[in-house]
mmCIF file of C-alpha atoms in Angstrom:
data_model
loop_
_atom_site.group_PDB
_atom_site.id
_atom_site.type_symbol
_atom_site.label_atom_id
_atom_site.label_comp_id
_atom_site.label_asym_id
_atom_site.label_seq_id
_atom_site.Cartn_x
_atom_site.Cartn_y
_atom_site.Cartn_z
ATOM 1 C CA SER A 1 -127.559 41.526 38.032
ATOM 2 C CA THR A 2 -125.373 39.526 40.339
ATOM 3 C CA SER A 3 -127.805 37.780 42.589
ATOM 4 C CA SER A 4 -127.348 37.351 46.437
ATOM 5 C CA ARG A 5 -124.362 35.441 48.253
ATOM 6 C CA PRO A 6 -125.566 31.657 48.701
ATOM 7 C CA PRO A 7 -126.922 30.756 52.168
ATOM 8 C CA GLN A 8 -123.731 30.456 54.575
ATOM 9 C CA GLY A 9 -122.451 26.939 56.337
ATOM 10 C CA ARG A 10 -123.322 24.608 53.952
ATOM 11 C CA GLU A 11 -120.225 22.509 52.744
ATOM 12 C CA GLN A 12 -120.613 22.775 49.182
ATOM 13 C CA TRP A 13 -120.287 26.162 48.885
ATOM 14 C CA LYS A 14 -116.979 26.221 50.588
ATOM 15 C CA HIS A 15 -114.567 26.389 48.086
ATOM 16 C CA ARG A 16 -114.823 29.097 45.635
ATOM 17 C CA CYS A 17 -112.616 30.117 42.421
ATOM 18 C CA THR A 18 -113.272 33.696 41.005
ATOM 19 C CA ALA A 19 -113.899 34.535 37.256
ATOM 20 C CA PRO A 20 -111.671 37.818 35.830
ATOM 21 C CA LYS A 21 -113.180 39.928 33.422
ATOM 22 C CA ILE A 22 -111.595 39.509 30.577
ATOM 23 C CA ASN A 23 -112.326 41.967 27.418
ATOM 24 C CA LYS A 24 -110.858 39.657 24.662
ATOM 25 C CA MET A 25 -113.624 37.051 23.480
ATOM 26 C CA ALA A 26 -112.386 33.858 21.894
ATOM 27 C CA ALA A 27 -113.931 31.223 19.985
ATOM 28 C CA CYS A 28 -117.099 29.804 22.356
ATOM 29 C CA THR A 29 -117.879 26.863 24.269
ATOM 30 C CA ARG A 30 -121.582 25.555 24.133
ATOM 31 C CA VAL A 31 -123.392 24.368 27.303
ATOM 32 C CA SER A 32 -126.770 24.319 28.246
ATOM 33 C CA LEU A 33 -128.376 26.318 31.125
ATOM 34 C CA SER A 34 -131.912 26.049 32.881
ATOM 35 C CA ARG A 35 -133.162 28.622 35.277
ATOM 36 C CA TYR A 36 -137.086 29.203 36.114
ATOM 37 C CA SER A 37 -137.939 26.323 33.794
ATOM 38 C CA ARG A 38 -137.006 27.805 30.790
ATOM 39 C CA PRO A 39 -134.827 27.166 28.297
ATOM 40 C CA TYR A 40 -131.740 29.264 27.689
ATOM 41 C CA CYS A 41 -128.512 29.003 24.962
ATOM 42 C CA LEU A 42 -125.109 30.130 27.129
ATOM 43 C CA LYS A 43 -122.137 31.084 25.454
ATOM 44 C CA ALA A 44 -119.281 31.202 27.453
ATOM 45 C CA PHE A 45 -116.338 33.019 26.050
ATOM 46 C CA THR A 46 -112.789 32.939 27.191
ATOM 47 C CA GLY A 47 -113.855 34.747 30.345
ATOM 48 C CA VAL A 48 -115.514 31.583 31.342
ATOM 49 C CA SER A 49 -112.725 29.240 30.598
ATOM 50 C CA ARG A 50 -109.975 31.316 32.500
ATOM 51 C CA PHE A 51 -110.755 30.206 36.284
ATOM 52 C CA SER A 52 -108.186 29.293 38.648
ATOM 53 C CA CYS A 53 -109.899 26.109 39.699
ATOM 54 C CA ASP A 54 -108.095 25.016 43.410
ATOM 55 C CA ALA A 55 -110.816 23.223 44.410
ATOM 56 C CA LEU A 56 -114.450 21.650 44.108
ATOM 57 C CA ALA A 57 -116.875 21.171 46.809
ATOM 58 C CA PRO A 58 -117.820 17.430 47.817
ATOM 59 C CA ALA A 59 -121.546 17.833 46.182
ATOM 60 C CA GLY A 60 -119.888 17.992 42.808
ATOM 61 C CA LYS A 61 -120.589 21.962 42.429
ATOM 62 C CA LEU A 62 -118.023 24.388 40.931
ATOM 63 C CA LEU A 63 -119.141 27.933 41.876
ATOM 64 C CA LEU A 64 -117.750 30.764 39.460
ATOM 65 C CA THR A 65 -118.078 34.264 41.268
ATOM 66 C CA GLY A 66 -117.369 37.528 39.908
ATOM 67 C CA ARG A 67 -117.696 39.662 36.327
ATOM 68 C CA VAL A 68 -118.052 36.828 33.835
ATOM 69 C CA PRO A 69 -118.636 38.087 30.317
ATOM 70 C CA PHE A 70 -120.986 36.497 28.254
ATOM 71 C CA HIS A 71 -124.178 36.791 26.095
ATOM 72 C CA VAL A 72 -127.273 34.778 26.464
ATOM 73 C CA ALA A 73 -129.500 34.235 23.590
ATOM 74 C CA ARG A 74 -133.023 33.534 24.338
ATOM 75 C CA GLY A 75 -135.506 32.824 21.386
ATOM 76 C CA GLY A 76 -133.265 33.379 18.780
ATOM 77 C CA HIS A 77 -132.515 36.961 20.611
ATOM 78 C CA ARG A 78 -129.084 38.112 22.046
ATOM 79 C CA SER A 79 -129.206 40.132 25.229
ATOM 80 C CA GLY A 80 -126.781 42.335 26.233
ATOM 81 C CA GLN A 81 -123.263 41.344 28.263
ATOM 82 C CA MET A 82 -124.464 40.142 31.841
ATOM 83 C CA ASN A 83 -122.356 39.561 35.063
ATOM 84 C CA ARG A 84 -123.893 36.828 37.208
ATOM 85 C CA ARG A 85 -122.744 33.685 39.410
ATOM 86 C CA LEU A 86 -122.837 30.653 37.787
ATOM 87 C CA VAL A 87 -123.110 27.158 39.515
ATOM 88 C CA VAL A 88 -121.429 24.273 37.677
ATOM 89 C CA ARG A 89 -122.994 20.933 38.260
ATOM 90 C CA SER A 90 -121.050 17.604 37.786
ATOM 91 C CA SER A 91 -121.930 14.032 37.266
ATOM 92 C CA GLY A 92 -118.958 13.555 39.759
ATOM 93 C CA ASN A 93 -118.457 12.510 43.417
ATOM 94 C CA ASN A 94 -122.099 12.635 44.515
ATOM 95 C CA PRO A 95 -124.664 11.609 41.654
ATOM 96 C CA GLY A 96 -127.603 12.340 44.112
ATOM 97 C CA GLU A 97 -126.483 15.795 45.132
ATOM 98 C CA GLY A 98 -125.300 16.519 41.775
ATOM 99 C CA ALA A 99 -128.132 16.455 40.406
ATOM 100 C CA GLU A 100 -130.424 18.240 43.072
ATOM 101 C CA GLN A 101 -132.137 21.509 42.243
ATOM 102 C CA ASN A 102 -131.974 24.023 44.397
ATOM 103 C CA GLU A 103 -134.178 27.352 43.967
ATOM 104 C CA GLU A 104 -131.513 29.265 45.579
ATOM 105 C CA ASP A 105 -128.871 28.205 42.979
ATOM 106 C CA ASP A 106 -128.015 30.950 40.166
ATOM 107 C CA ASP A 107 -127.583 29.519 36.745
ATOM 108 C CA ALA A 108 -126.699 25.879 36.878
ATOM 109 C CA ILE A 109 -124.426 24.323 34.084
ATOM 110 C CA GLN A 110 -125.073 20.342 33.666
ATOM 111 C CA LEU A 111 -121.791 19.067 32.946
ATOM 112 C CA THR A 112 -121.580 15.462 31.277
ATOM 113 C CA GLU A 113 -117.978 14.921 32.514
ATOM 114 C CA ASP A 114 -116.403 14.457 35.543
ATOM 115 C CA TRP A 115 -115.386 17.899 37.201
ATOM 116 C CA ARG A 116 -111.976 17.120 37.577
ATOM 117 C CA GLU A 117 -112.080 16.618 33.610
ATOM 118 C CA PHE A 118 -113.876 20.019 33.456
ATOM 119 C CA ARG A 119 -111.079 21.721 36.116
ATOM 120 C CA ALA A 120 -108.203 20.304 34.223
ATOM 121 C CA LYS A 121 -109.580 21.899 30.527
ATOM 122 C CA MET A 122 -109.993 25.206 32.388
ATOM 123 C CA VAL A 123 -106.285 25.292 33.359
ATOM 124 C CA ALA A 124 -105.112 23.508 30.583
ATOM 125 C CA GLN A 125 -106.911 26.554 28.465
ATOM 126 C CA SER A 126 -105.743 29.108 31.138
ATOM 127 C CA GLU A 127 -101.716 27.857 30.692
ATOM 128 C CA VAL A 128 -102.084 28.304 27.129
ATOM 129 C CA GLU A 129 -103.584 32.123 27.081
ATOM 130 C CA ARG A 130 -101.050 32.940 29.713
ATOM 131 C CA THR A 131 -98.323 31.204 27.846
ATOM 132 C CA PHE A 132 -99.505 33.199 24.426
ATOM 133 C CA GLU A 133 -99.682 36.705 26.665
ATOM 134 C CA GLU A 134 -96.347 35.970 27.971
ATOM 135 C CA ALA A 135 -94.747 35.690 24.380
ATOM 136 C CA THR A 136 -96.478 38.583 23.093
ATOM 137 C CA ASP A 137 -95.070 40.559 25.622
ATOM 138 C CA MET A 138 -91.582 39.047 25.130
ATOM 139 C CA GLU A 139 -92.128 39.923 21.209
ATOM 140 C CA GLU A 140 -93.083 43.591 22.116
ATOM 141 C CA GLU A 141 -90.145 43.739 24.350
ATOM 142 C CA LEU A 142 -88.162 42.535 21.890
ATOM 143 C CA GLN A 143 -89.441 45.166 19.141
ATOM 144 C CA GLN A 144 -88.740 47.960 21.353
ATOM 145 C CA ARG A 145 -85.183 46.615 21.803
ATOM 146 C CA LEU A 146 -84.340 46.333 18.411
ATOM 147 C CA GLU A 147 -86.001 49.988 17.677
ATOM 148 C CA ILE A 148 -84.004 51.047 20.291
ATOM 149 C CA ASP A 149 -80.717 49.707 19.177
ATOM 150 C CA LYS A 150 -81.338 50.992 15.772
ATOM 151 C CA LYS A 151 -81.711 54.544 16.772
ATOM 152 C CA ALA A 152 -78.241 54.141 18.791
ATOM 153 C CA ARG A 153 -76.977 52.878 15.793
ATOM 154 C CA VAL A 154 -78.268 55.688 13.367
ATOM 155 C CA GLN A 155 -76.924 58.053 15.945
ATOM 156 C CA ALA A 156 -73.382 56.641 16.240
ATOM 157 C CA ALA A 157 -73.213 56.597 12.403
ATOM 158 C CA SER A 158 -74.615 59.750 11.227
ATOM 159 C CA ALA A 159 -75.102 61.962 14.045
ATOM 160 C CA GLU A 160 -71.888 64.117 12.848
ATOM 161 C CA ASN A 161 -72.928 63.925 9.006
ATOM 162 C CA LEU A 162 -76.508 65.242 10.096
ATOM 163 C CA ASP A 163 -75.486 67.982 12.197
ATOM 164 C CA LEU A 164 -73.530 69.504 8.842
ATOM 165 C CA LEU A 165 -76.313 68.355 6.975
ATOM 166 C CA LYS A 166 -78.764 70.509 8.624
ATOM 167 C CA LYS A 167 -76.625 73.523 7.860
ATOM 168 C CA GLN A 168 -76.448 72.583 4.061
ATOM 169 C CA LEU A 169 -79.926 71.472 3.240
ATOM 170 C CA PRO A 170 -82.139 71.065 6.208
ATOM 171 C CA LYS A 171 -85.337 69.418 4.402
ATOM 172 C CA LEU A 172 -83.067 66.403 3.415
ATOM 173 C CA ALA A 173 -81.560 66.251 7.457
ATOM 174 C CA GLU A 174 -85.563 66.013 8.299
ATOM 175 C CA ALA A 175 -85.452 61.984 7.855
ATOM 176 C CA GLN A 176 -83.743 59.803 9.753
ATOM 177 C CA PRO A 177 -81.180 57.809 7.467
ATOM 178 C CA TRP A 178 -80.585 53.998 7.063
ATOM 179 C CA ALA A 179 -79.066 51.196 5.102
ATOM 180 C CA HIS A 180 -79.246 47.527 5.107
ATOM 181 C CA ALA A 181 -77.572 44.987 3.156
ATOM 182 C CA LEU A 182 -78.747 42.968 -0.370
ATOM 183 C CA PRO A 183 -77.712 39.584 -1.180
ATOM 184 C CA VAL A 184 -77.549 41.216 -5.239
ATOM 185 C CA PRO A 185 -77.152 44.585 -6.812
ATOM 186 C CA GLU A 186 -80.141 46.192 -8.413
ATOM 187 C CA LYS A 187 -81.610 49.212 -10.211
ATOM 188 C CA GLY A 188 -81.512 52.311 -7.493
ATOM 189 C CA CYS A 189 -78.963 50.119 -4.910
ATOM 190 C CA LEU A 190 -75.685 51.084 -3.670
ATOM 191 C CA ILE A 191 -72.370 49.244 -3.968
ATOM 192 C CA ILE A 192 -69.624 49.537 -1.456
ATOM 193 C CA ALA A 193 -65.945 48.434 -1.766
ATOM 194 C CA ASN A 194 -64.650 46.173 -0.032
ATOM 195 C CA GLU A 195 -61.843 47.217 2.619
ATOM 196 C CA THR A 196 -59.433 45.423 1.177
ATOM 197 C CA LEU A 197 -59.051 45.950 -2.553
ATOM 198 C CA PHE A 198 -58.349 48.872 -4.625
ATOM 199 C CA SER A 199 -55.556 50.267 -2.292
ATOM 200 C CA GLY A 200 -53.535 49.355 -5.357
ATOM 201 C CA SER A 201 -54.865 49.934 -8.847
ATOM 202 C CA GLN A 202 -58.222 51.794 -9.559
ATOM 203 C CA GLN A 203 -57.617 53.680 -6.602
ATOM 204 C CA TYR A 204 -60.368 55.640 -7.160
ATOM 205 C CA PHE A 205 -62.580 52.710 -6.447
ATOM 206 C CA ASN A 206 -61.070 52.677 -2.654
ATOM 207 C CA GLN A 207 -63.811 53.121 -0.181
ATOM 208 C CA SER A 208 -66.089 54.235 -2.912
ATOM 209 C CA VAL A 209 -69.705 54.151 -2.624
ATOM 210 C CA ILE A 210 -71.476 53.679 -5.913
ATOM 211 C CA PHE A 211 -75.072 54.630 -6.795
ATOM 212 C CA MET A 212 -76.340 52.111 -9.237
ATOM 213 C CA VAL A 213 -78.717 54.356 -11.990
ATOM 214 C CA GLN A 214 -79.040 51.463 -14.585
ATOM 215 C CA HIS A 215 -78.644 47.548 -13.872
ATOM 216 C CA ASP A 216 -79.919 44.364 -15.923
ATOM 217 C CA ASN A 217 -78.597 41.124 -17.876
ATOM 218 C CA GLU A 218 -78.904 42.726 -21.104
ATOM 219 C CA SER A 219 -77.162 45.891 -21.434
ATOM 220 C CA GLY A 220 -74.830 45.179 -18.277
ATOM 221 C CA SER A 221 -74.762 47.971 -15.225
ATOM 222 C CA MET A 222 -73.945 51.765 -15.130
ATOM 223 C CA GLY A 223 -73.206 53.788 -11.896
ATOM 224 C CA ILE A 224 -71.642 57.002 -10.265
ATOM 225 C CA ILE A 225 -69.456 56.987 -7.522
ATOM 226 C CA LEU A 226 -70.802 59.531 -4.735
ATOM 227 C CA ASN A 227 -68.070 60.159 -2.425
ATOM 228 C CA ARG A 228 -65.562 61.320 -5.267
ATOM 229 C CA PRO A 229 -65.287 65.378 -5.258
ATOM 230 C CA THR A 230 -63.145 67.103 -7.221
ATOM 231 C CA PRO A 231 -61.621 70.599 -6.360
ATOM 232 C CA TYR A 232 -63.808 71.277 -10.097
ATOM 233 C CA SER A 233 -66.792 73.588 -10.141
ATOM 234 C CA MET A 234 -69.529 73.515 -13.058
ATOM 235 C CA GLY A 235 -68.510 77.107 -13.906
ATOM 236 C CA ARG A 236 -64.655 75.692 -14.864
ATOM 237 C CA VAL A 237 -66.332 73.022 -16.868
ATOM 238 C CA THR A 238 -68.571 74.518 -18.835
ATOM 239 C CA ASP A 239 -69.937 78.101 -19.278
ATOM 240 C CA LYS A 240 -73.664 76.758 -20.197
ATOM 241 C CA VAL A 241 -74.462 75.757 -16.462
ATOM 242 C CA GLY A 242 -76.326 79.015 -15.599
ATOM 243 C CA PRO A 243 -77.197 79.006 -11.870
ATOM 244 C CA PHE A 244 -74.999 75.934 -11.280
ATOM 245 C CA GLY A 245 -71.825 77.733 -11.833
ATOM 246 C CA GLU A 246 -70.843 77.279 -7.918
ATOM 247 C CA ASN A 247 -72.036 73.867 -7.467
ATOM 248 C CA PRO A 248 -68.981 71.091 -6.686
ATOM 249 C CA VAL A 249 -68.699 68.291 -9.780
ATOM 250 C CA TYR A 250 -67.954 64.879 -8.506
ATOM 251 C CA PHE A 251 -65.556 62.143 -10.435
ATOM 252 C CA GLY A 252 -68.435 59.406 -11.299
ATOM 253 C CA GLY A 253 -66.091 56.706 -12.850
ATOM 254 C CA ASP A 254 -63.856 55.728 -15.093
ATOM 255 C CA VAL A 255 -65.887 55.348 -18.294
ATOM 256 C CA GLY A 256 -67.485 58.267 -20.382
ATOM 257 C CA ASP A 257 -65.087 61.090 -21.592
ATOM 258 C CA GLY A 258 -67.441 64.355 -21.540
ATOM 259 C CA ALA A 259 -70.577 62.683 -20.107
ATOM 260 C CA VAL A 260 -71.662 64.783 -17.249
ATOM 261 C CA SER A 261 -74.964 63.498 -14.873
ATOM 262 C CA LEU A 262 -77.257 65.639 -13.150
ATOM 263 C CA ILE A 263 -78.725 63.707 -9.946
ATOM 264 C CA HIS A 264 -81.488 65.590 -8.066
ATOM 265 C CA GLY A 265 -84.534 64.658 -5.796
ATOM 266 C CA ASN A 266 -87.052 67.209 -7.659
ATOM 267 C CA PRO A 267 -89.892 65.325 -9.188
ATOM 268 C CA ASP A 268 -91.139 69.117 -10.833
ATOM 269 C CA VAL A 269 -87.954 68.789 -13.538
ATOM 270 C CA LYS A 270 -89.261 67.606 -16.945
ATOM 271 C CA ASP A 271 -87.123 64.975 -18.721
ATOM 272 C CA SER A 272 -85.749 63.346 -16.014
ATOM 273 C CA LEU A 273 -85.283 59.655 -15.127
ATOM 274 C CA GLU A 274 -86.924 58.284 -12.096
ATOM 275 C CA ILE A 275 -84.359 55.884 -10.689
ATOM 276 C CA ARG A 276 -86.016 55.019 -7.659
ATOM 277 C CA PRO A 277 -88.744 56.784 -5.878
ATOM 278 C CA GLY A 278 -87.488 60.127 -5.110
ATOM 279 C CA ILE A 279 -84.072 60.025 -6.895
ATOM 280 C CA PHE A 280 -84.385 61.332 -10.498
ATOM 281 C CA LEU A 281 -81.580 61.667 -13.519
ATOM 282 C CA GLY A 282 -81.302 64.349 -16.082
ATOM 283 C CA GLY A 283 -83.487 67.087 -16.716
ATOM 284 C CA MET A 284 -81.187 70.138 -16.936
ATOM 285 C CA GLU A 285 -82.853 72.657 -18.679
ATOM 286 C CA SER A 286 -86.091 72.291 -16.998
ATOM 287 C CA ALA A 287 -83.789 72.445 -13.403
ATOM 288 C CA MET A 288 -82.091 75.369 -14.227
ATOM 289 C CA GLN A 289 -85.619 77.103 -14.981
ATOM 290 C CA LEU A 290 -86.965 76.193 -11.811
ATOM 291 C CA VAL A 291 -83.828 77.818 -9.827
ATOM 292 C CA ASN A 292 -84.169 80.685 -12.006
ATOM 293 C CA GLU A 293 -87.742 81.082 -10.965
ATOM 294 C CA GLY A 294 -87.169 81.166 -7.147
ATOM 295 C CA ASN A 295 -88.520 77.875 -7.430
ATOM 296 C CA SER A 296 -85.414 75.321 -6.065
ATOM 297 C CA ASP A 297 -82.388 75.411 -4.500
ATOM 298 C CA PRO A 298 -79.214 75.059 -6.625
ATOM 299 C CA LYS A 299 -77.910 73.171 -3.839
ATOM 300 C CA GLU A 300 -80.219 70.188 -4.145
ATOM 301 C CA TYR A 301 -78.755 69.091 -7.767
ATOM 302 C CA LYS A 302 -75.384 67.148 -7.622
ATOM 303 C CA PHE A 303 -73.311 66.576 -10.960
ATOM 304 C CA PHE A 304 -71.053 63.905 -11.845
ATOM 305 C CA ALA A 305 -68.330 63.536 -14.664
ATOM 306 C CA ARG A 306 -68.052 60.395 -16.268
ATOM 307 C CA TYR A 307 -69.560 56.896 -14.668
ATOM 308 C CA ALA A 308 -68.618 53.427 -13.694
ATOM 309 C CA GLY A 309 -69.899 50.647 -16.162
ATOM 310 C CA TRP A 310 -70.018 46.665 -16.042
ATOM 311 C CA GLY A 311 -70.587 44.347 -19.099
ATOM 312 C CA PRO A 312 -73.748 42.036 -18.776
ATOM 313 C CA GLY A 313 -73.043 39.629 -16.070
ATOM 314 C CA GLN A 314 -69.258 41.443 -14.821
ATOM 315 C CA LEU A 315 -70.889 43.478 -11.228
ATOM 316 C CA GLU A 316 -72.863 39.591 -10.173
ATOM 317 C CA ALA A 317 -69.730 38.087 -10.706
ATOM 318 C CA GLU A 318 -67.551 40.486 -8.907
ATOM 319 C CA VAL A 319 -70.471 40.858 -6.059
ATOM 320 C CA LYS A 320 -70.048 37.306 -5.818
ATOM 321 C CA ARG A 321 -66.140 37.198 -5.444
ATOM 322 C CA GLY A 322 -66.733 39.642 -2.505
ATOM 323 C CA THR A 323 -65.411 42.557 -4.445
ATOM 324 C CA TRP A 324 -68.247 44.636 -3.477
ATOM 325 C CA TYR A 325 -71.045 45.021 -1.204
ATOM 326 C CA CYS A 326 -74.831 45.281 -1.900
ATOM 327 C CA ALA A 327 -76.787 47.991 -0.348
ATOM 328 C CA ALA A 328 -80.123 49.496 -0.081
ATOM 329 C CA CYS A 329 -80.309 52.782 1.903
ATOM 330 C CA ALA A 330 -82.258 56.098 2.259
ATOM 331 C CA LYS A 331 -82.434 58.389 -0.647
ATOM 332 C CA GLU A 332 -80.556 61.092 1.288
ATOM 333 C CA LEU A 333 -77.465 58.967 1.627
ATOM 334 C CA VAL A 334 -77.586 59.617 -2.513
ATOM 335 C CA LEU A 335 -78.774 63.333 -2.390
ATOM 336 C CA LYS A 336 -76.672 64.918 0.108
ATOM 337 C CA PRO A 337 -73.635 66.872 -0.654
ATOM 338 C CA VAL A 338 -70.368 64.614 0.095
ATOM 339 C CA ILE A 339 -67.696 67.088 0.742
ATOM 340 C CA GLN A 340 -66.016 67.751 4.097
ATOM 341 C CA LEU A 341 -68.156 65.015 5.804
ATOM 342 C CA PRO A 342 -67.092 64.474 9.175
ATOM 343 C CA LYS A 343 -67.511 60.978 8.310
ATOM 344 C CA PRO A 344 -66.587 59.486 5.364
ATOM 345 C CA LEU A 345 -69.611 58.162 3.468
ATOM 346 C CA TRP A 346 -68.404 54.707 3.187
ATOM 347 C CA ARG A 347 -67.864 54.267 6.935
ATOM 348 C CA GLU A 348 -71.224 55.456 7.485
ATOM 349 C CA ILE A 349 -73.012 53.492 4.942
ATOM 350 C CA LEU A 350 -71.320 50.361 6.653
ATOM 351 C CA GLU A 351 -72.142 51.133 10.136
ATOM 352 C CA LEU A 352 -76.170 51.915 9.116
ATOM 353 C CA MET A 353 -75.774 48.505 7.401
ATOM 354 C CA GLY A 354 -74.466 47.205 11.378
ATOM 355 C CA GLY A 355 -73.407 43.759 11.712
ATOM 356 C CA GLU A 356 -70.177 42.332 9.759
ATOM 357 C CA TYR A 357 -70.282 45.322 7.664
ATOM 358 C CA ALA A 358 -69.873 48.077 10.695
ATOM 359 C CA GLU A 359 -66.793 45.744 11.789
ATOM 360 C CA CYS A 360 -65.383 45.797 8.558
ATOM 361 C CA SER A 361 -65.438 49.567 8.827
ATOM 362 C CA ARG A 362 -64.212 49.494 12.355
ATOM 363 C CA ARG A 363 -61.097 47.132 11.299
ATOM 364 C CA ALA A 364 -60.475 49.187 8.213
ATOM 365 C CA TYR A 365 -59.848 52.403 9.728
ATOM 366 C CA SER A 366 -58.723 50.839 13.337
ATOM 367 C CA ASP A 367 -55.490 49.814 11.001
ATOM 368 C CA SER A 368 -55.561 52.981 9.014
ATOM 369 C CA TYR A 369 -54.748 54.961 12.334
ATOM 370 C CA LEU A 370 -52.337 52.191 13.417
ATOM 371 C CA ASP A 371 -50.480 52.757 10.271
ATOM 372 C CA LEU A 372 -50.511 56.311 10.761
ATOM 373 C CA ASP A 373 -48.948 55.998 14.292
ATOM 374 C CA GLN A 374 -46.379 53.569 12.942
ATOM 375 C CA LYS A 375 -45.322 56.079 10.259
ATOM 376 C CA ASP A 376 -45.052 58.785 12.991
ATOM 377 C CA GLN A 377 -42.600 56.754 15.203
ATOM 378 C CA GLN A 378 -40.481 56.017 12.144
#
């Protein structure tokens, strides 16, 4: 309970400071407490140390009023939280008055140091805690700004393509696309062609986005180009495709005559290889069965003729030379249809990566528009 106000007119009560209620409890400081001639042990938590100590009475007493969260231990038993007023007695300017006991005082904490040092510690502790709180607030504000910037970047990079995807495969459009740079290639990543290369030879790699289905130091690397659709459908390539006759065929690379790869995101397809979580390779017969039974949509499956290949160490060397950019990305960017996109996949991925990669995309397309304008003028 809170005791009554001390008698008015006494000089030692002129200066007061308040202790705000603090919910967080940090490491405690032990001081001795004497009340009604019975020993107590006071554990003063963070709330005790966060005083605004502007002045102290000449008698060496510091009156702390307000709601002070602390626990009192008596005889090994901890009592509940208490709200009380404390009188801090110091061995400061007036030893005689500082040592005087008064029944009207509440709980007198005997200090063995000068009250100025006690006050300095309280102020220093308060400054540290305030600095920590300000830093925490700044970190939270920075995180909020980064989240806002991320959403704005996704909106600018993928909004048009997402609108189309909602009509094609609504389930894939539910997730937010993302992509970020990687220092080296890895299985399940993307490699994106440098904007200045492949305009002469190997033009099928120009602004290509390749999904790596295999990558190791012993057997080399294998990938399929995601953004090279052909005018052909599976029904024109072979007559053994069942429900996939209308599915478009993508040009996967320059290696492997006659090879056709199936990429999908259905974990129920048997005999398929999981390249990375949520992306599978193969399982043609099981996929046909699921579609025929009405348990899957044929649009969820993508077919690629041929593939791109590198020998051991070859792809790493090309990445070091700047031929390719490596990126991790959302699985939806691999699984979605890449036909007549409002924004080319190569450009979308780089803009999602942000920074210098987004600048490469903007520079490449601004140069392309400039070349077209010059040709029109000629």
